[in-house]
């Protein structure tokens, strides 16, 4: 990665591929159940601190080519987004691209009595709407990483609470 010396250098000196992360968590359910939860995009607001009102467009679903819309927020900023499912393998992977700018990918693998869920984020291209400097893009990436961590923790907790409620 070639990082400009001046943190206020313009986007032309930056590479989108340098802005990515992966976070993971163990969830007390099978990969098939985890996939069903994650690919039901209307559920994301249950766990995510930054996404809400997500729904597939008419005729859409958890398969490649389907579109969905949602609302996103960061601090006091809020905006609409449109995403397209680009990869969907039940029990294994669910990925989508948001506004042709960002790729989210959920990977699932069985481990013990549960599933390791990995959530990855990758900038696909740089646009001023995302920020104009290295510092802006690092702030965006760090915010999204914290959001992914909170989402995974909330998902794991929610699954455990649902299982406990079923036992009662």
PDB file of C-alpha atoms in Angstrom:
ATOM      1  CA  UNK A   1       0.000   0.000   0.000  1.00  0.00           C
ATOM      2  CA  UNK A   2       1.310   3.396  -0.995  1.00  0.00           C
ATOM      3  CA  UNK A   3       0.256   5.897   1.654  1.00  0.00           C
ATOM      4  CA  UNK A   4       0.713   9.601   1.006  1.00  0.00           C
ATOM      5  CA  UNK A   5       2.854  11.403   3.556  1.00  0.00           C
ATOM      6  CA  UNK A   6       0.298  14.178   3.945  1.00  0.00           C
ATOM      7  CA  UNK A   7      -2.931  12.835   5.472  1.00  0.00           C
ATOM      8  CA  UNK A   8      -4.890  15.493   3.597  1.00  0.00           C
ATOM      9  CA  UNK A   9      -3.671  14.386   0.142  1.00  0.00           C
ATOM     10  CA  UNK A  10      -6.443  13.977  -2.439  1.00  0.00           C
ATOM     11  CA  UNK A  11      -8.077  10.677  -3.354  1.00  0.00           C
ATOM     12  CA  UNK A  12      -5.946  10.368  -6.486  1.00  0.00           C
ATOM     13  CA  UNK A  13      -3.036   9.221  -4.311  1.00  0.00           C
ATOM     14  CA  UNK A  14      -5.080   6.426  -2.660  1.00  0.00           C
ATOM     15  CA  UNK A  15      -6.166   2.890  -3.636  1.00  0.00           C
ATOM     16  CA  UNK A  16      -9.654   1.578  -2.831  1.00  0.00           C
ATOM     17  CA  UNK A  17      -8.306  -1.953  -2.288  1.00  0.00           C
ATOM     18  CA  UNK A  18      -6.319  -0.693   0.707  1.00  0.00           C
ATOM     19  CA  UNK A  19      -9.564  -0.148   2.629  1.00  0.00           C
ATOM     20  CA  UNK A  20     -10.875  -3.504   3.806  1.00  0.00           C
ATOM     21  CA  UNK A  21     -11.320  -5.608   6.923  1.00  0.00           C
ATOM     22  CA  UNK A  22     -12.693  -8.930   8.153  1.00  0.00           C
ATOM     23  CA  UNK A  23     -14.234  -9.567  11.548  1.00  0.00           C
ATOM     24  CA  UNK A  24     -15.512 -12.867  12.913  1.00  0.00           C
ATOM     25  CA  UNK A  25     -17.557 -14.338  15.731  1.00  0.00           C
ATOM     26  CA  UNK A  26     -18.711 -17.757  16.848  1.00  0.00           C
ATOM     27  CA  UNK A  27     -22.487 -18.179  16.826  1.00  0.00           C
ATOM     28  CA  UNK A  28     -24.396 -20.966  18.563  1.00  0.00           C
ATOM     29  CA  UNK A  29     -26.254 -22.261  15.517  1.00  0.00           C
ATOM     30  CA  UNK A  30     -25.671 -24.216  12.339  1.00  0.00           C
ATOM     31  CA  UNK A  31     -24.305 -22.646   9.146  1.00  0.00           C
ATOM     32  CA  UNK A  32     -27.688 -23.255   7.474  1.00  0.00           C
ATOM     33  CA  UNK A  33     -29.579 -21.330  10.171  1.00  0.00           C
ATOM     34  CA  UNK A  34     -26.954 -18.555  10.235  1.00  0.00           C
ATOM     35  CA  UNK A  35     -27.221 -18.234   6.453  1.00  0.00           C
ATOM     36  CA  UNK A  36     -31.009 -18.000   6.689  1.00  0.00           C
ATOM     37  CA  UNK A  37     -30.738 -15.171   9.199  1.00  0.00           C
ATOM     38  CA  UNK A  38     -28.056 -13.228   7.339  1.00  0.00           C
ATOM     39  CA  UNK A  39     -29.609 -13.622   3.891  1.00  0.00           C
ATOM     40  CA  UNK A  40     -32.978 -12.405   5.217  1.00  0.00           C
ATOM     41  CA  UNK A  41     -31.840  -8.812   4.790  1.00  0.00           C
ATOM     42  CA  UNK A  42     -34.918  -7.497   6.606  1.00  0.00           C
ATOM     43  CA  UNK A  43     -33.336  -8.850   9.815  1.00  0.00           C
ATOM     44  CA  UNK A  44     -30.106  -6.820   9.606  1.00  0.00           C
ATOM     45  CA  UNK A  45     -31.610  -3.897  11.519  1.00  0.00           C
ATOM     46  CA  UNK A  46     -32.115  -6.293  14.440  1.00  0.00           C
ATOM     47  CA  UNK A  47     -28.345  -6.516  14.916  1.00  0.00           C
ATOM     48  CA  UNK A  48     -26.685  -3.659  13.017  1.00  0.00           C
ATOM     49  CA  UNK A  49     -26.099  -0.283  14.667  1.00  0.00           C
ATOM     50  CA  UNK A  50     -25.908   1.406  11.253  1.00  0.00           C
ATOM     51  CA  UNK A  51     -28.462  -0.273   8.929  1.00  0.00           C
ATOM     52  CA  UNK A  52     -32.254  -0.254   9.086  1.00  0.00           C
ATOM     53  CA  UNK A  53     -35.397  -0.597   6.990  1.00  0.00           C
ATOM     54  CA  UNK A  54     -33.729  -3.144   4.720  1.00  0.00           C
ATOM     55  CA  UNK A  55     -35.892  -5.128   2.310  1.00  0.00           C
ATOM     56  CA  UNK A  56     -35.582  -6.979  -0.963  1.00  0.00           C
ATOM     57  CA  UNK A  57     -37.114  -5.258  -3.937  1.00  0.00           C
ATOM     58  CA  UNK A  58     -40.198  -6.945  -5.426  1.00  0.00           C
ATOM     59  CA  UNK A  59     -39.342 -10.433  -6.667  1.00  0.00           C
ATOM     60  CA  UNK A  60     -35.958 -10.368  -4.911  1.00  0.00           C
ATOM     61  CA  UNK A  61     -34.481 -12.802  -2.468  1.00  0.00           C
ATOM     62  CA  UNK A  62     -31.203 -14.299  -1.297  1.00  0.00           C
ATOM     63  CA  UNK A  63     -29.855 -15.163  -4.751  1.00  0.00           C
ATOM     64  CA  UNK A  64     -27.361 -13.479  -7.091  1.00  0.00           C
ATOM     65  CA  UNK A  65     -28.821 -10.625  -9.097  1.00  0.00           C
ATOM     66  CA  UNK A  66     -31.457  -9.665  -6.505  1.00  0.00           C
ATOM     67  CA  UNK A  67     -31.620  -6.086  -5.302  1.00  0.00           C
ATOM     68  CA  UNK A  68     -32.478  -4.667  -1.896  1.00  0.00           C
ATOM     69  CA  UNK A  69     -32.738  -1.223  -0.375  1.00  0.00           C
ATOM     70  CA  UNK A  70     -32.074   0.092   3.090  1.00  0.00           C
ATOM     71  CA  UNK A  71     -31.184   3.046   5.267  1.00  0.00           C
ATOM     72  CA  UNK A  72     -27.730   3.602   6.711  1.00  0.00           C
ATOM     73  CA  UNK A  73     -26.494   5.932   9.400  1.00  0.00           C
ATOM     74  CA  UNK A  74     -23.221   7.150  10.837  1.00  0.00           C
ATOM     75  CA  UNK A  75     -23.457   9.622  13.682  1.00  0.00           C
ATOM     76  CA  UNK A  76     -26.072  12.169  12.645  1.00  0.00           C
ATOM     77  CA  UNK A  77     -25.766  11.351   8.914  1.00  0.00           C
ATOM     78  CA  UNK A  78     -28.375   9.097   7.323  1.00  0.00           C
ATOM     79  CA  UNK A  79     -28.741   7.976   3.699  1.00  0.00           C
ATOM     80  CA  UNK A  80     -30.517   5.451   1.481  1.00  0.00           C
ATOM     81  CA  UNK A  81     -28.625   2.657  -0.234  1.00  0.00           C
ATOM     82  CA  UNK A  82     -29.303   0.064  -2.906  1.00  0.00           C
ATOM     83  CA  UNK A  83     -27.473  -3.260  -2.896  1.00  0.00           C
ATOM     84  CA  UNK A  84     -27.222  -6.233  -5.210  1.00  0.00           C
ATOM     85  CA  UNK A  85     -26.599  -9.820  -4.119  1.00  0.00           C
ATOM     86  CA  UNK A  86     -23.470 -11.019  -5.940  1.00  0.00           C
ATOM     87  CA  UNK A  87     -22.818 -14.367  -4.248  1.00  0.00           C
ATOM     88  CA  UNK A  88     -25.108 -16.717  -2.371  1.00  0.00           C
ATOM     89  CA  UNK A  89     -24.272 -20.274  -1.355  1.00  0.00           C
ATOM     90  CA  UNK A  90     -26.694 -21.529   1.328  1.00  0.00           C
ATOM     91  CA  UNK A  91     -24.851 -22.416   4.529  1.00  0.00           C
ATOM     92  CA  UNK A  92     -21.592 -21.004   3.195  1.00  0.00           C
ATOM     93  CA  UNK A  93     -21.504 -17.432   1.836  1.00  0.00           C
ATOM     94  CA  UNK A  94     -23.699 -14.399   1.245  1.00  0.00           C
ATOM     95  CA  UNK A  95     -22.248 -11.296  -0.430  1.00  0.00           C
ATOM     96  CA  UNK A  96     -23.596  -8.066  -1.836  1.00  0.00           C
ATOM     97  CA  UNK A  97     -22.371  -4.805  -3.320  1.00  0.00           C
ATOM     98  CA  UNK A  98     -23.728  -1.500  -1.999  1.00  0.00           C
ATOM     99  CA  UNK A  99     -24.192   1.331  -4.509  1.00  0.00           C
ATOM    100  CA  UNK A 100     -21.274  -0.044  -6.590  1.00  0.00           C
ATOM    101  CA  UNK A 101     -18.959   1.283  -3.860  1.00  0.00           C
ATOM    102  CA  UNK A 102     -18.575  -1.379  -1.186  1.00  0.00           C
ATOM    103  CA  UNK A 103     -18.670  -5.169  -1.065  1.00  0.00           C
ATOM    104  CA  UNK A 104     -19.904  -6.934   2.064  1.00  0.00           C
ATOM    105  CA  UNK A 105     -19.299 -10.684   2.330  1.00  0.00           C
ATOM    106  CA  UNK A 106     -20.476 -13.075   5.032  1.00  0.00           C
ATOM    107  CA  UNK A 107     -18.676 -16.439   5.168  1.00  0.00           C
ATOM    108  CA  UNK A 108     -19.861 -19.308   7.361  1.00  0.00           C
ATOM    109  CA  UNK A 109     -18.161 -22.476   8.548  1.00  0.00           C
ATOM    110  CA  UNK A 110     -19.150 -25.037  11.113  1.00  0.00           C
ATOM    111  CA  UNK A 111     -17.060 -25.173  14.269  1.00  0.00           C
ATOM    112  CA  UNK A 112     -18.042 -27.407  17.151  1.00  0.00           C
ATOM    113  CA  UNK A 113     -21.696 -26.932  18.060  1.00  0.00           C
ATOM    114  CA  UNK A 114     -21.913 -23.653  16.160  1.00  0.00           C
ATOM    115  CA  UNK A 115     -20.699 -21.542  13.272  1.00  0.00           C
ATOM    116  CA  UNK A 116     -17.862 -19.118  12.756  1.00  0.00           C
ATOM    117  CA  UNK A 117     -19.299 -16.151  10.899  1.00  0.00           C
ATOM    118  CA  UNK A 118     -16.863 -13.849   9.109  1.00  0.00           C
ATOM    119  CA  UNK A 119     -18.013 -10.461   7.898  1.00  0.00           C
ATOM    120  CA  UNK A 120     -15.756  -8.736   5.352  1.00  0.00           C
ATOM    121  CA  UNK A 121     -15.913  -5.222   3.941  1.00  0.00           C
ATOM    122  CA  UNK A 122     -14.019  -3.907   0.907  1.00  0.00           C
ATOM    123  CA  UNK A 123     -14.094  -0.538  -0.826  1.00  0.00           C
ATOM    124  CA  UNK A 124     -14.437  -1.098  -4.564  1.00  0.00           C
ATOM    125  CA  UNK A 125     -13.771   2.445  -5.715  1.00  0.00           C
ATOM    126  CA  UNK A 126     -13.090   5.821  -4.216  1.00  0.00           C
ATOM    127  CA  UNK A 127     -15.727   8.521  -4.410  1.00  0.00           C
ATOM    128  CA  UNK A 128     -15.781  11.937  -2.730  1.00  0.00           C
ATOM    129  CA  UNK A 129     -19.046  10.981  -0.990  1.00  0.00           C
ATOM    130  CA  UNK A 130     -16.941   8.522   1.077  1.00  0.00           C
ATOM    131  CA  UNK A 131     -14.341  11.131   1.966  1.00  0.00           C
ATOM    132  CA  UNK A 132     -11.639  13.180   0.309  1.00  0.00           C
ATOM    133  CA  UNK A 133      -8.549  12.298   2.335  1.00  0.00           C
ATOM    134  CA  UNK A 134      -6.655   9.373   3.789  1.00  0.00           C
ATOM    135  CA  UNK A 135      -7.959  10.374   7.205  1.00  0.00           C
ATOM    136  CA  UNK A 136     -11.583  10.395   5.938  1.00  0.00           C
ATOM    137  CA  UNK A 137     -11.218   6.899   4.468  1.00  0.00           C
ATOM    138  CA  UNK A 138      -9.503   5.520   7.558  1.00  0.00           C
ATOM    139  CA  UNK A 139     -12.310   6.967   9.688  1.00  0.00           C
ATOM    140  CA  UNK A 140     -14.911   5.366   7.415  1.00  0.00           C
ATOM    141  CA  UNK A 141     -13.148   1.989   7.501  1.00  0.00           C
ATOM    142  CA  UNK A 142     -12.753   2.115  11.281  1.00  0.00           C
ATOM    143  CA  UNK A 143     -16.414   3.090  11.734  1.00  0.00           C
ATOM    144  CA  UNK A 144     -17.553   0.232   9.499  1.00  0.00           C
ATOM    145  CA  UNK A 145     -15.257  -2.229  11.318  1.00  0.00           C
ATOM    146  CA  UNK A 146     -16.727  -1.190  14.673  1.00  0.00           C
ATOM    147  CA  UNK A 147     -20.220  -1.516  13.196  1.00  0.00           C
ATOM    148  CA  UNK A 148     -19.407  -5.022  11.892  1.00  0.00           C
ATOM    149  CA  UNK A 149     -18.066  -6.038  15.313  1.00  0.00           C
ATOM    150  CA  UNK A 150     -21.223  -4.766  17.017  1.00  0.00           C
ATOM    151  CA  UNK A 151     -23.377  -6.529  14.422  1.00  0.00           C
ATOM    152  CA  UNK A 152     -21.611  -9.854  14.980  1.00  0.00           C
ATOM    153  CA  UNK A 153     -21.827  -9.545  18.773  1.00  0.00           C
ATOM    154  CA  UNK A 154     -25.506  -8.625  18.557  1.00  0.00           C
ATOM    155  CA  UNK A 155     -26.219 -11.488  16.140  1.00  0.00           C
ATOM    156  CA  UNK A 156     -24.484 -13.991  18.426  1.00  0.00           C
ATOM    157  CA  UNK A 157     -26.335 -12.683  21.482  1.00  0.00           C
ATOM    158  CA  UNK A 158     -29.684 -12.671  19.616  1.00  0.00           C
ATOM    159  CA  UNK A 159     -29.228 -16.288  18.465  1.00  0.00           C
ATOM    160  CA  UNK A 160     -28.369 -17.374  22.013  1.00  0.00           C
ATOM    161  CA  UNK A 161     -31.395 -15.539  23.430  1.00  0.00           C
ATOM    162  CA  UNK A 162     -33.692 -17.131  20.826  1.00  0.00           C
ATOM    163  CA  UNK A 163     -32.343 -20.592  21.682  1.00  0.00           C
ATOM    164  CA  UNK A 164     -32.813 -19.956  25.424  1.00  0.00           C
ATOM    165  CA  UNK A 165     -36.393 -18.748  24.862  1.00  0.00           C
ATOM    166  CA  UNK A 166     -37.187 -21.923  22.896  1.00  0.00           C
ATOM    167  CA  UNK A 167     -35.958 -24.062  25.803  1.00  0.00           C
ATOM    168  CA  UNK A 168     -38.170 -22.249  28.325  1.00  0.00           C
TER     169      UNK A 168
END
